[in-house]
mmCIF file of C-alpha atoms in Angstrom:
data_model
loop_
_atom_site.group_PDB
_atom_site.id
_atom_site.type_symbol
_atom_site.label_atom_id
_atom_site.label_comp_id
_atom_site.label_asym_id
_atom_site.label_seq_id
_atom_site.Cartn_x
_atom_site.Cartn_y
_atom_site.Cartn_z
ATOM 1 C CA UNK A 1 7.015 -13.143 18.864
ATOM 2 C CA UNK A 2 4.825 -10.072 19.264
ATOM 3 C CA UNK A 3 1.067 -10.742 19.508
ATOM 4 C CA UNK A 4 -1.740 -8.668 18.433
ATOM 5 C CA UNK A 5 -5.331 -7.842 19.022
ATOM 6 C CA UNK A 6 -7.289 -7.633 15.753
ATOM 7 C CA UNK A 7 -10.078 -4.943 15.560
ATOM 8 C CA UNK A 8 -12.775 -5.058 13.115
ATOM 9 C CA UNK A 9 -15.404 -2.303 12.335
ATOM 10 C CA UNK A 10 -17.713 -3.942 9.607
ATOM 11 C CA UNK A 11 -20.067 -1.756 7.727
ATOM 12 C CA UNK A 12 -22.458 -2.221 4.818
ATOM 13 C CA UNK A 13 -19.948 -0.951 2.293
ATOM 14 C CA UNK A 14 -16.577 -1.006 4.000
ATOM 15 C CA UNK A 15 -14.587 -3.180 6.366
ATOM 16 C CA UNK A 16 -12.265 -1.268 8.577
ATOM 17 C CA UNK A 17 -9.660 -3.239 10.545
ATOM 18 C CA UNK A 18 -6.438 -2.685 12.580
ATOM 19 C CA UNK A 19 -4.003 -4.721 14.463
ATOM 20 C CA UNK A 20 -2.747 -3.625 17.894
ATOM 21 C CA UNK A 21 0.093 -4.710 20.028
ATOM 22 C CA UNK A 22 -1.403 -6.566 22.792
ATOM 23 C CA UNK A 23 0.620 -4.970 25.696
ATOM 24 C CA UNK A 24 0.805 -1.320 24.381
ATOM 25 C CA UNK A 25 -2.401 -1.435 22.331
ATOM 26 C CA UNK A 26 -0.447 0.779 19.748
ATOM 27 C CA UNK A 27 -1.459 0.147 16.150
ATOM 28 C CA UNK A 28 0.919 -1.610 13.895
ATOM 29 C CA UNK A 29 -1.470 -1.559 10.877
ATOM 30 C CA UNK A 30 -4.763 0.300 10.093
ATOM 31 C CA UNK A 31 -6.647 -0.315 6.928
ATOM 32 C CA UNK A 32 -10.082 0.194 5.152
ATOM 33 C CA UNK A 33 -11.457 -2.311 2.433
ATOM 34 C CA UNK A 34 -13.972 -0.758 0.177
ATOM 35 C CA UNK A 35 -16.162 -3.742 -0.394
ATOM 36 C CA UNK A 36 -19.869 -4.173 -0.880
ATOM 37 C CA UNK A 37 -20.101 -6.996 1.553
ATOM 38 C CA UNK A 38 -18.275 -8.647 4.598
ATOM 39 C CA UNK A 39 -17.492 -11.967 2.920
ATOM 40 C CA UNK A 40 -14.753 -14.359 2.301
ATOM 41 C CA UNK A 41 -13.121 -12.187 -0.449
ATOM 42 C CA UNK A 42 -12.937 -9.276 2.006
ATOM 43 C CA UNK A 43 -11.385 -11.517 4.574
ATOM 44 C CA UNK A 44 -8.610 -12.829 1.994
ATOM 45 C CA UNK A 45 -7.725 -9.226 1.564
ATOM 46 C CA UNK A 46 -7.590 -8.753 5.291
ATOM 47 C CA UNK A 47 -5.172 -11.735 5.473
ATOM 48 C CA UNK A 48 -3.030 -10.291 2.647
ATOM 49 C CA UNK A 49 -2.608 -7.055 4.326
ATOM 50 C CA UNK A 50 -1.995 -8.371 7.721
ATOM 51 C CA UNK A 51 0.922 -10.519 6.259
ATOM 52 C CA UNK A 52 2.397 -7.538 4.484
ATOM 53 C CA UNK A 53 2.310 -5.598 7.817
ATOM 54 C CA UNK A 54 4.259 -8.498 9.419
ATOM 55 C CA UNK A 55 1.235 -9.468 11.767
ATOM 56 C CA UNK A 56 1.457 -13.260 12.246
ATOM 57 C CA UNK A 57 0.427 -13.896 15.677
ATOM 58 C CA UNK A 58 -3.117 -12.823 16.833
ATOM 59 C CA UNK A 59 -4.517 -13.167 20.441
ATOM 60 C CA UNK A 60 -8.041 -12.185 19.978
ATOM 61 C CA UNK A 61 -10.544 -10.410 17.734
ATOM 62 C CA UNK A 62 -12.631 -7.659 18.672
ATOM 63 C CA UNK A 63 -15.790 -6.628 16.650
ATOM 64 C CA UNK A 64 -17.673 -3.426 16.616
ATOM 65 C CA UNK A 65 -21.403 -4.205 16.965
ATOM 66 C CA UNK A 66 -23.868 -1.225 16.597
ATOM 67 C CA UNK A 67 -26.673 -2.300 18.824
ATOM 68 C CA UNK A 68 -26.618 -4.692 21.841
ATOM 69 C CA UNK A 69 -30.216 -4.421 22.456
ATOM 70 C CA UNK A 70 -31.689 -4.395 25.962
ATOM 71 C CA UNK A 71 -29.400 -7.073 27.288
ATOM 72 C CA UNK A 72 -25.888 -6.130 26.221
ATOM 73 C CA UNK A 73 -24.633 -2.919 27.693
ATOM 74 C CA UNK A 74 -20.830 -3.643 27.907
ATOM 75 C CA UNK A 75 -18.278 -5.434 25.769
ATOM 76 C CA UNK A 76 -18.626 -9.080 26.178
ATOM 77 C CA UNK A 77 -16.945 -12.410 25.038
ATOM 78 C CA UNK A 78 -18.697 -13.798 22.343
ATOM 79 C CA UNK A 79 -20.546 -17.264 22.963
ATOM 80 C CA UNK A 80 -23.726 -18.624 21.554
ATOM 81 C CA UNK A 81 -25.962 -16.553 23.824
ATOM 82 C CA UNK A 82 -24.257 -13.111 22.991
ATOM 83 C CA UNK A 83 -24.386 -14.098 19.354
ATOM 84 C CA UNK A 84 -28.062 -14.754 19.621
ATOM 85 C CA UNK A 85 -28.645 -11.380 21.480
ATOM 86 C CA UNK A 86 -26.895 -9.541 18.614
ATOM 87 C CA UNK A 87 -29.120 -11.353 16.120
ATOM 88 C CA UNK A 88 -32.305 -10.396 18.101
ATOM 89 C CA UNK A 89 -31.144 -6.597 18.116
ATOM 90 C CA UNK A 90 -30.821 -6.655 14.187
ATOM 91 C CA UNK A 91 -34.282 -5.010 13.752
ATOM 92 C CA UNK A 92 -32.997 -2.056 15.711
ATOM 93 C CA UNK A 93 -29.816 -1.715 13.589
ATOM 94 C CA UNK A 94 -30.824 -3.314 10.143
ATOM 95 C CA UNK A 95 -27.979 -1.667 8.467
ATOM 96 C CA UNK A 96 -25.222 -2.592 10.800
ATOM 97 C CA UNK A 97 -25.724 -5.674 13.014
ATOM 98 C CA UNK A 98 -25.863 -8.069 10.011
ATOM 99 C CA UNK A 99 -22.553 -6.911 8.875
ATOM 100 C CA UNK A 100 -21.081 -7.359 12.380
ATOM 101 C CA UNK A 101 -22.589 -10.773 12.534
ATOM 102 C CA UNK A 102 -21.027 -11.645 9.196
ATOM 103 C CA UNK A 103 -17.572 -10.406 10.362
ATOM 104 C CA UNK A 104 -17.870 -12.602 13.558
ATOM 105 C CA UNK A 105 -18.714 -15.711 11.772
ATOM 106 C CA UNK A 106 -16.034 -15.242 9.160
ATOM 107 C CA UNK A 107 -13.537 -14.414 11.815
ATOM 108 C CA UNK A 108 -14.232 -17.588 13.712
ATOM 109 C CA UNK A 109 -13.707 -19.666 10.645
ATOM 110 C CA UNK A 110 -10.411 -17.811 9.894
ATOM 111 C CA UNK A 111 -9.062 -17.970 13.393
ATOM 112 C CA UNK A 112 -10.767 -20.824 15.134
ATOM 113 C CA UNK A 113 -10.179 -21.116 18.749
ATOM 114 C CA UNK A 114 -9.333 -17.498 19.212
ATOM 115 C CA UNK A 115 -11.373 -15.466 21.709
ATOM 116 C CA UNK A 116 -13.836 -13.082 19.884
ATOM 117 C CA UNK A 117 -15.208 -10.028 21.724
ATOM 118 C CA UNK A 118 -18.103 -7.874 20.844
ATOM 119 C CA UNK A 119 -17.831 -4.142 21.630
ATOM 120 C CA UNK A 120 -21.117 -2.289 21.447
ATOM 121 C CA UNK A 121 -21.709 1.253 20.124
ATOM 122 C CA UNK A 122 -24.708 1.383 22.478
ATOM 123 C CA UNK A 123 -22.547 0.720 25.662
ATOM 124 C CA UNK A 124 -21.158 4.065 26.124
ATOM 125 C CA UNK A 125 -24.738 5.482 26.495
ATOM 126 C CA UNK A 126 -25.801 2.927 29.103
ATOM 127 C CA UNK A 127 -25.053 5.666 31.625
ATOM 128 C CA UNK A 128 -28.041 7.911 30.392
ATOM 129 C CA UNK A 129 -30.446 8.906 33.195
ATOM 130 C CA UNK A 130 -34.011 7.627 32.918
ATOM 131 C CA UNK A 131 -35.260 11.100 31.979
ATOM 132 C CA UNK A 132 -33.068 10.977 28.897
ATOM 133 C CA UNK A 133 -33.502 7.445 27.959
ATOM 134 C CA UNK A 134 -37.206 7.024 28.283
ATOM 135 C CA UNK A 135 -39.893 7.579 25.636
ATOM 136 C CA UNK A 136 -43.275 8.666 26.752
ATOM 137 C CA UNK A 137 -45.054 5.462 25.344
ATOM 138 C CA UNK A 138 -47.213 2.733 26.888
ATOM 139 C CA UNK A 139 -45.569 0.727 29.654
ATOM 140 C CA UNK A 140 -45.973 -2.562 27.758
ATOM 141 C CA UNK A 141 -43.784 -1.024 24.857
ATOM 142 C CA UNK A 142 -41.159 0.066 27.397
ATOM 143 C CA UNK A 143 -41.074 -3.406 28.967
ATOM 144 C CA UNK A 144 -40.488 -4.725 25.442
ATOM 145 C CA UNK A 145 -37.285 -2.691 25.176
ATOM 146 C CA UNK A 146 -38.500 0.473 23.560
ATOM 147 C CA UNK A 147 -36.094 3.189 24.867
ATOM 148 C CA UNK A 148 -33.296 5.445 23.859
ATOM 149 C CA UNK A 149 -30.007 3.414 23.203
ATOM 150 C CA UNK A 150 -27.881 5.768 21.312
ATOM 151 C CA UNK A 151 -25.057 5.076 18.768
ATOM 152 C CA UNK A 152 -21.554 5.886 17.782
ATOM 153 C CA UNK A 153 -20.579 5.178 21.490
ATOM 154 C CA UNK A 154 -17.027 4.017 20.502
ATOM 155 C CA UNK A 155 -16.430 7.419 18.574
ATOM 156 C CA UNK A 156 -18.012 9.516 21.385
ATOM 157 C CA UNK A 157 -15.897 7.730 24.048
ATOM 158 C CA UNK A 158 -12.728 8.411 21.932
ATOM 159 C CA UNK A 159 -13.548 12.020 21.686
ATOM 160 C CA UNK A 160 -14.203 12.488 25.447
ATOM 161 C CA UNK A 161 -10.755 10.839 26.287
ATOM 162 C CA UNK A 162 -9.034 12.823 23.463
ATOM 163 C CA UNK A 163 -10.562 16.231 24.439
ATOM 164 C CA UNK A 164 -9.613 15.798 28.160
ATOM 165 C CA UNK A 165 -6.050 14.966 27.273
ATOM 166 C CA UNK A 166 -5.662 17.694 24.744
ATOM 167 C CA UNK A 167 -7.077 20.380 26.905
ATOM 168 C CA UNK A 168 -5.088 18.721 30.009
ATOM 169 C CA UNK A 169 -8.268 18.947 32.075
ATOM 170 C CA UNK A 170 -9.711 16.464 34.617
ATOM 171 C CA UNK A 171 -12.582 14.686 32.825
ATOM 172 C CA UNK A 172 -14.679 15.283 36.068
ATOM 173 C CA UNK A 173 -14.630 18.964 35.237
ATOM 174 C CA UNK A 174 -15.747 18.750 31.588
ATOM 175 C CA UNK A 175 -18.948 19.112 29.804
ATOM 176 C CA UNK A 176 -18.525 18.207 26.221
ATOM 177 C CA UNK A 177 -20.875 18.157 23.124
ATOM 178 C CA UNK A 178 -19.430 15.675 20.832
ATOM 179 C CA UNK A 179 -20.585 15.702 17.236
ATOM 180 C CA UNK A 180 -19.874 12.527 15.054
ATOM 181 C CA UNK A 181 -20.685 13.556 11.467
ATOM 182 C CA UNK A 182 -20.286 11.138 8.595
ATOM 183 C CA UNK A 183 -22.742 9.324 6.421
ATOM 184 C CA UNK A 184 -24.368 8.643 9.809
ATOM 185 C CA UNK A 185 -24.410 11.241 12.426
ATOM 186 C CA UNK A 186 -25.052 11.815 16.163
ATOM 187 C CA UNK A 187 -24.440 14.384 18.755
ATOM 188 C CA UNK A 188 -23.743 13.285 22.508
ATOM 189 C CA UNK A 189 -23.913 15.333 25.664
ATOM 190 C CA UNK A 190 -20.899 14.056 27.769
ATOM 191 C CA UNK A 191 -21.064 15.444 31.316
ATOM 192 C CA UNK A 192 -18.098 14.665 33.683
ATOM 193 C CA UNK A 193 -17.159 11.427 31.734
ATOM 194 C CA UNK A 194 -20.817 10.040 31.333
ATOM 195 C CA UNK A 195 -23.093 10.139 28.315
ATOM 196 C CA UNK A 196 -26.177 11.827 29.565
ATOM 197 C CA UNK A 197 -28.101 12.217 26.325
ATOM 198 C CA UNK A 198 -27.540 11.485 22.568
ATOM 199 C CA UNK A 199 -29.441 12.352 19.378
ATOM 200 C CA UNK A 200 -29.999 8.806 18.100
ATOM 201 C CA UNK A 201 -32.567 6.708 19.919
ATOM 202 C CA UNK A 202 -33.833 3.294 19.676
ATOM 203 C CA UNK A 203 -32.682 2.895 16.235
ATOM 204 C CA UNK A 204 -30.199 5.000 14.072
ATOM 205 C CA UNK A 205 -32.914 6.807 12.367
ATOM 206 C CA UNK A 206 -33.524 9.521 15.055
ATOM 207 C CA UNK A 207 -31.625 12.709 15.465
ATOM 208 C CA UNK A 208 -29.621 14.727 12.824
ATOM 209 C CA UNK A 209 -30.236 14.758 8.926
ATOM 210 C CA UNK A 210 -27.822 12.178 7.722
ATOM 211 C CA UNK A 211 -26.484 11.000 4.361
ATOM 212 C CA UNK A 212 -29.696 8.882 3.455
ATOM 213 C CA UNK A 213 -31.574 9.013 6.690
ATOM 214 C CA UNK A 214 -34.088 11.368 7.741
ATOM 215 C CA UNK A 215 -33.317 12.038 11.403
ATOM 216 C CA UNK A 216 -36.020 13.599 13.589
ATOM 217 C CA UNK A 217 -39.563 13.140 12.225
ATOM 218 C CA UNK A 218 -43.071 13.700 13.239
ATOM 219 C CA UNK A 219 -44.266 10.051 14.206
ATOM 220 C CA UNK A 220 -47.424 10.757 12.361
ATOM 221 C CA UNK A 221 -45.734 11.098 9.040
ATOM 222 C CA UNK A 222 -45.425 7.232 8.332
ATOM 223 C CA UNK A 223 -48.988 6.735 8.836
ATOM 224 C CA UNK A 224 -49.863 9.719 6.548
ATOM 225 C CA UNK A 225 -47.450 8.535 3.851
ATOM 226 C CA UNK A 226 -48.789 4.821 4.029
ATOM 227 C CA UNK A 227 -52.426 6.095 3.625
ATOM 228 C CA UNK A 228 -51.541 8.605 0.866
ATOM 229 C CA UNK A 229 -49.208 6.561 -1.302
ATOM 230 C CA UNK A 230 -50.344 3.002 -0.556
ATOM 231 C CA UNK A 231 -47.163 2.025 0.989
ATOM 232 C CA UNK A 232 -46.444 -0.475 3.599
ATOM 233 C CA UNK A 233 -44.434 -0.059 6.623
ATOM 234 C CA UNK A 234 -41.392 -1.923 5.119
ATOM 235 C CA UNK A 235 -41.479 0.357 2.157
ATOM 236 C CA UNK A 236 -41.620 3.507 4.496
ATOM 237 C CA UNK A 237 -38.838 2.353 6.719
ATOM 238 C CA UNK A 238 -36.692 1.617 3.501
ATOM 239 C CA UNK A 239 -37.380 5.210 2.293
ATOM 240 C CA UNK A 240 -36.476 6.668 5.773
ATOM 241 C CA UNK A 241 -33.132 4.705 5.777
ATOM 242 C CA UNK A 242 -32.109 4.882 2.151
ATOM 243 C CA UNK A 243 -33.813 7.677 0.340
ATOM 244 C CA UNK A 244 -34.116 10.465 2.792
ATOM 245 C CA UNK A 245 -31.479 12.998 4.423
ATOM 246 C CA UNK A 246 -29.264 14.934 2.408
ATOM 247 C CA UNK A 247 -29.880 12.639 -0.591
ATOM 248 C CA UNK A 248 -33.451 13.649 -0.519
ATOM 249 C CA UNK A 249 -32.862 17.351 0.187
ATOM 250 C CA UNK A 250 -30.183 17.824 -2.438
ATOM 251 C CA UNK A 251 -31.828 15.425 -4.970
ATOM 252 C CA UNK A 252 -28.338 14.549 -6.144
ATOM 253 C CA UNK A 253 -26.300 12.718 -3.499
ATOM 254 C CA UNK A 254 -25.914 11.510 -0.162
ATOM 255 C CA UNK A 255 -22.125 12.545 -0.120
ATOM 256 C CA UNK A 256 -21.458 15.773 1.732
ATOM 257 C CA UNK A 257 -18.304 16.453 -0.282
ATOM 258 C CA UNK A 258 -20.338 16.440 -3.589
ATOM 259 C CA UNK A 259 -23.158 18.561 -1.995
ATOM 260 C CA UNK A 260 -20.698 21.235 -0.831
ATOM 261 C CA UNK A 261 -19.182 21.292 -4.233
ATOM 262 C CA UNK A 262 -22.731 21.720 -5.897
ATOM 263 C CA UNK A 263 -23.769 24.553 -3.263
ATOM 264 C CA UNK A 264 -20.640 26.518 -4.583
ATOM 265 C CA UNK A 265 -22.340 26.757 -8.157
ATOM 266 C CA UNK A 266 -25.563 28.030 -6.479
ATOM 267 C CA UNK A 267 -27.513 24.718 -6.725
ATOM 268 C CA UNK A 268 -30.640 25.309 -4.725
ATOM 269 C CA UNK A 269 -31.204 21.752 -3.441
ATOM 270 C CA UNK A 270 -27.527 21.510 -2.290
ATOM 271 C CA UNK A 271 -27.823 24.850 -0.472
ATOM 272 C CA UNK A 272 -31.070 23.568 1.230
ATOM 273 C CA UNK A 273 -29.533 20.322 2.311
ATOM 274 C CA UNK A 274 -26.422 22.120 3.781
ATOM 275 C CA UNK A 275 -28.607 24.618 5.696
ATOM 276 C CA UNK A 276 -31.027 21.961 7.100
ATOM 277 C CA UNK A 277 -28.265 19.721 8.223
ATOM 278 C CA UNK A 278 -26.257 22.500 9.951
ATOM 279 C CA UNK A 279 -29.367 23.723 11.591
ATOM 280 C CA UNK A 280 -30.195 20.461 13.167
ATOM 281 C CA UNK A 281 -26.785 19.912 14.525
ATOM 282 C CA UNK A 282 -26.627 23.527 15.869
ATOM 283 C CA UNK A 283 -30.003 22.956 17.605
ATOM 284 C CA UNK A 284 -28.687 19.804 19.355
ATOM 285 C CA UNK A 285 -25.474 21.669 20.471
ATOM 286 C CA UNK A 286 -27.563 24.334 22.130
ATOM 287 C CA UNK A 287 -29.922 21.803 23.629
ATOM 288 C CA UNK A 288 -27.156 19.784 25.329
ATOM 289 C CA UNK A 289 -25.474 22.722 26.526
ATOM 290 C CA UNK A 290 -28.610 23.528 28.282
ATOM 291 C CA UNK A 291 -29.048 20.027 29.554
ATOM 292 C CA UNK A 292 -25.676 20.142 31.141
ATOM 293 C CA UNK A 293 -25.982 23.559 32.508
ATOM 294 C CA UNK A 294 -23.132 24.819 30.372
ATOM 295 C CA UNK A 295 -20.492 23.790 27.937
ATOM 296 C CA UNK A 296 -16.751 23.546 28.088
ATOM 297 C CA UNK A 297 -15.948 22.026 24.625
ATOM 298 C CA UNK A 298 -17.594 21.211 21.289
ATOM 299 C CA UNK A 299 -15.785 18.552 19.437
ATOM 300 C CA UNK A 300 -16.233 17.388 15.811
ATOM 301 C CA UNK A 301 -15.215 13.780 14.498
ATOM 302 C CA UNK A 302 -16.300 11.387 11.943
ATOM 303 C CA UNK A 303 -15.595 11.667 8.201
ATOM 304 C CA UNK A 304 -17.362 15.075 7.566
ATOM 305 C CA UNK A 305 -16.670 16.435 11.034
ATOM 306 C CA UNK A 306 -12.960 15.994 10.646
ATOM 307 C CA UNK A 307 -12.506 16.785 7.068
ATOM 308 C CA UNK A 308 -14.885 19.674 6.307
ATOM 309 C CA UNK A 309 -13.833 23.159 7.605
ATOM 310 C CA UNK A 310 -16.981 24.676 5.863
ATOM 311 C CA UNK A 311 -19.257 22.205 7.838
ATOM 312 C CA UNK A 312 -17.778 23.272 11.335
ATOM 313 C CA UNK A 313 -18.077 26.899 10.304
ATOM 314 C CA UNK A 314 -21.656 26.517 9.196
ATOM 315 C CA UNK A 315 -22.700 24.598 12.315
ATOM 316 C CA UNK A 316 -21.107 27.081 14.887
ATOM 317 C CA UNK A 317 -22.655 30.222 13.214
ATOM 318 C CA UNK A 318 -25.141 31.799 15.680
ATOM 319 C CA UNK A 319 -23.591 30.101 18.818
ATOM 320 C CA UNK A 320 -21.650 32.991 19.968
ATOM 321 C CA UNK A 321 -24.066 33.581 22.746
ATOM 322 C CA UNK A 322 -22.768 30.353 24.302
ATOM 323 C CA UNK A 323 -19.222 31.731 24.328
ATOM 324 C CA UNK A 324 -18.181 29.913 21.024
ATOM 325 C CA UNK A 325 -15.846 31.664 18.776
ATOM 326 C CA UNK A 326 -14.031 29.897 15.933
ATOM 327 C CA UNK A 327 -10.707 30.806 14.620
ATOM 328 C CA UNK A 328 -11.089 30.502 10.936
ATOM 329 C CA UNK A 329 -7.326 30.064 10.266
ATOM 330 C CA UNK A 330 -7.181 27.222 12.792
ATOM 331 C CA UNK A 331 -10.227 25.677 11.378
ATOM 332 C CA UNK A 332 -8.883 25.656 7.780
ATOM 333 C CA UNK A 333 -5.379 24.294 8.902
ATOM 334 C CA UNK A 334 -6.619 21.102 10.575
ATOM 335 C CA UNK A 335 -4.819 18.449 8.416
ATOM 336 C CA UNK A 336 -4.952 14.692 7.877
ATOM 337 C CA UNK A 337 -1.811 14.249 9.914
ATOM 338 C CA UNK A 338 -3.313 15.744 13.078
ATOM 339 C CA UNK A 339 -4.832 13.636 15.731
ATOM 340 C CA UNK A 340 -6.698 16.432 17.344
ATOM 341 C CA UNK A 341 -6.398 20.249 17.531
ATOM 342 C CA UNK A 342 -7.985 23.145 19.098
ATOM 343 C CA UNK A 343 -9.872 25.549 16.741
ATOM 344 C CA UNK A 344 -11.270 28.161 18.959
ATOM 345 C CA UNK A 345 -10.204 31.864 18.862
ATOM 346 C CA UNK A 346 -8.398 33.266 21.870
ATOM 347 C CA UNK A 347 -11.457 34.983 23.209
ATOM 348 C CA UNK A 348 -13.709 31.892 22.990
ATOM 349 C CA UNK A 349 -15.030 30.849 26.323
ATOM 350 C CA UNK A 350 -15.617 27.374 24.901
ATOM 351 C CA UNK A 351 -13.067 25.069 23.340
ATOM 352 C CA UNK A 352 -13.664 23.875 19.852
ATOM 353 C CA UNK A 353 -11.819 20.813 18.671
ATOM 354 C CA UNK A 354 -11.463 18.483 15.676
ATOM 355 C CA UNK A 355 -10.563 14.916 16.693
ATOM 356 C CA UNK A 356 -9.781 12.051 14.325
ATOM 357 C CA UNK A 357 -12.029 9.139 14.687
ATOM 358 C CA UNK A 358 -10.254 6.020 16.203
ATOM 359 C CA UNK A 359 -12.918 3.569 16.850
ATOM 360 C CA UNK A 360 -10.600 0.684 16.158
ATOM 361 C CA UNK A 361 -8.195 1.604 19.051
ATOM 362 C CA UNK A 362 -11.334 1.632 21.469
ATOM 363 C CA UNK A 363 -12.272 -1.862 20.138
ATOM 364 C CA UNK A 364 -8.868 -3.139 20.804
ATOM 365 C CA UNK A 365 -8.698 -1.706 24.371
ATOM 366 C CA UNK A 366 -12.115 -2.953 25.310
ATOM 367 C CA UNK A 367 -11.097 -6.557 23.915
ATOM 368 C CA UNK A 368 -8.050 -6.548 26.215
ATOM 369 C CA UNK A 369 -10.234 -5.316 29.003
ATOM 370 C CA UNK A 370 -12.575 -8.341 28.424
ATOM 371 C CA UNK A 371 -9.747 -10.881 28.089
ATOM 372 C CA UNK A 372 -8.292 -9.630 31.457
ATOM 373 C CA UNK A 373 -11.652 -9.715 33.082
ATOM 374 C CA UNK A 374 -12.439 -13.245 32.019
ATOM 375 C CA UNK A 375 -8.981 -14.395 32.768
ATOM 376 C CA UNK A 376 -8.096 -15.305 29.054
#
């Protein structure tokens, strides 16, 4: 009987999961449940879909966890101490770690006795040099764990591996700027296989303009807002997570698809949102090309990065001085059946790629690695 690794990617509004053959790590089923909570009803639906796909034997369960905090910097077998560390890191990822913990606890109930593995989005960025990871804040703060951790590590890792394979180039020769663009978004500088910098920091608020998150912000703004509007820090934090970003700029929606449609009608808020969003990504691409001393490839992934040719076009305008030249026909032709494709024009000195996000595949592979490492 074939056995499988079950990979969970639990979010605040969706539960993504996939089952992979334990030997080949080839997916046998991949699914998304649109559900407002990771709860028993969602797991009932997981069970139904697994049975429908013929998945009856599970070897282990892997979970995507957004933040491992200062202690957890590689995938780990979940025991009481690991679960506690994930819980302690929740203030650093308040939108994500609680959902992951709910998924871990429900999986333990549904499949008692099976190994559970936590795979961290922050782990890929553990290779960042101190000059990139360190904030210029008091030493006591740094000793308490204030530093840049980065997120979307599973996605950026997959992009790096896929770009190397697609271009048929040695990873040791590549300098890649990876752009994960969805409701959340981040840019990562990957130099010769290592993350050397990334736009998200200690929390998932820093960096790009996102669906409902502000991205980069003058640190004096929260104090000003609290004094001016009589808000407390919880209210300000909630506004920066839930009422900012594209949602605030467009005054209509956090959904890029809706904003792009409105922009076509000349809606000024939608136009502004698209301009600010693209400008922020473009700045990070230029900055990371400088940080790496050049750039061999720019890759787009995530829901928006994969599916919006207009988004890719907006971002890359003005980067011709880096040697980036987009082929508009190729850009428009990238389809839902494509795993990865090159989008650059023949004269471009830098490769441009669109890559389908496959975070569940990375979770499964890391889970197998932990099982082997621990002798399970």
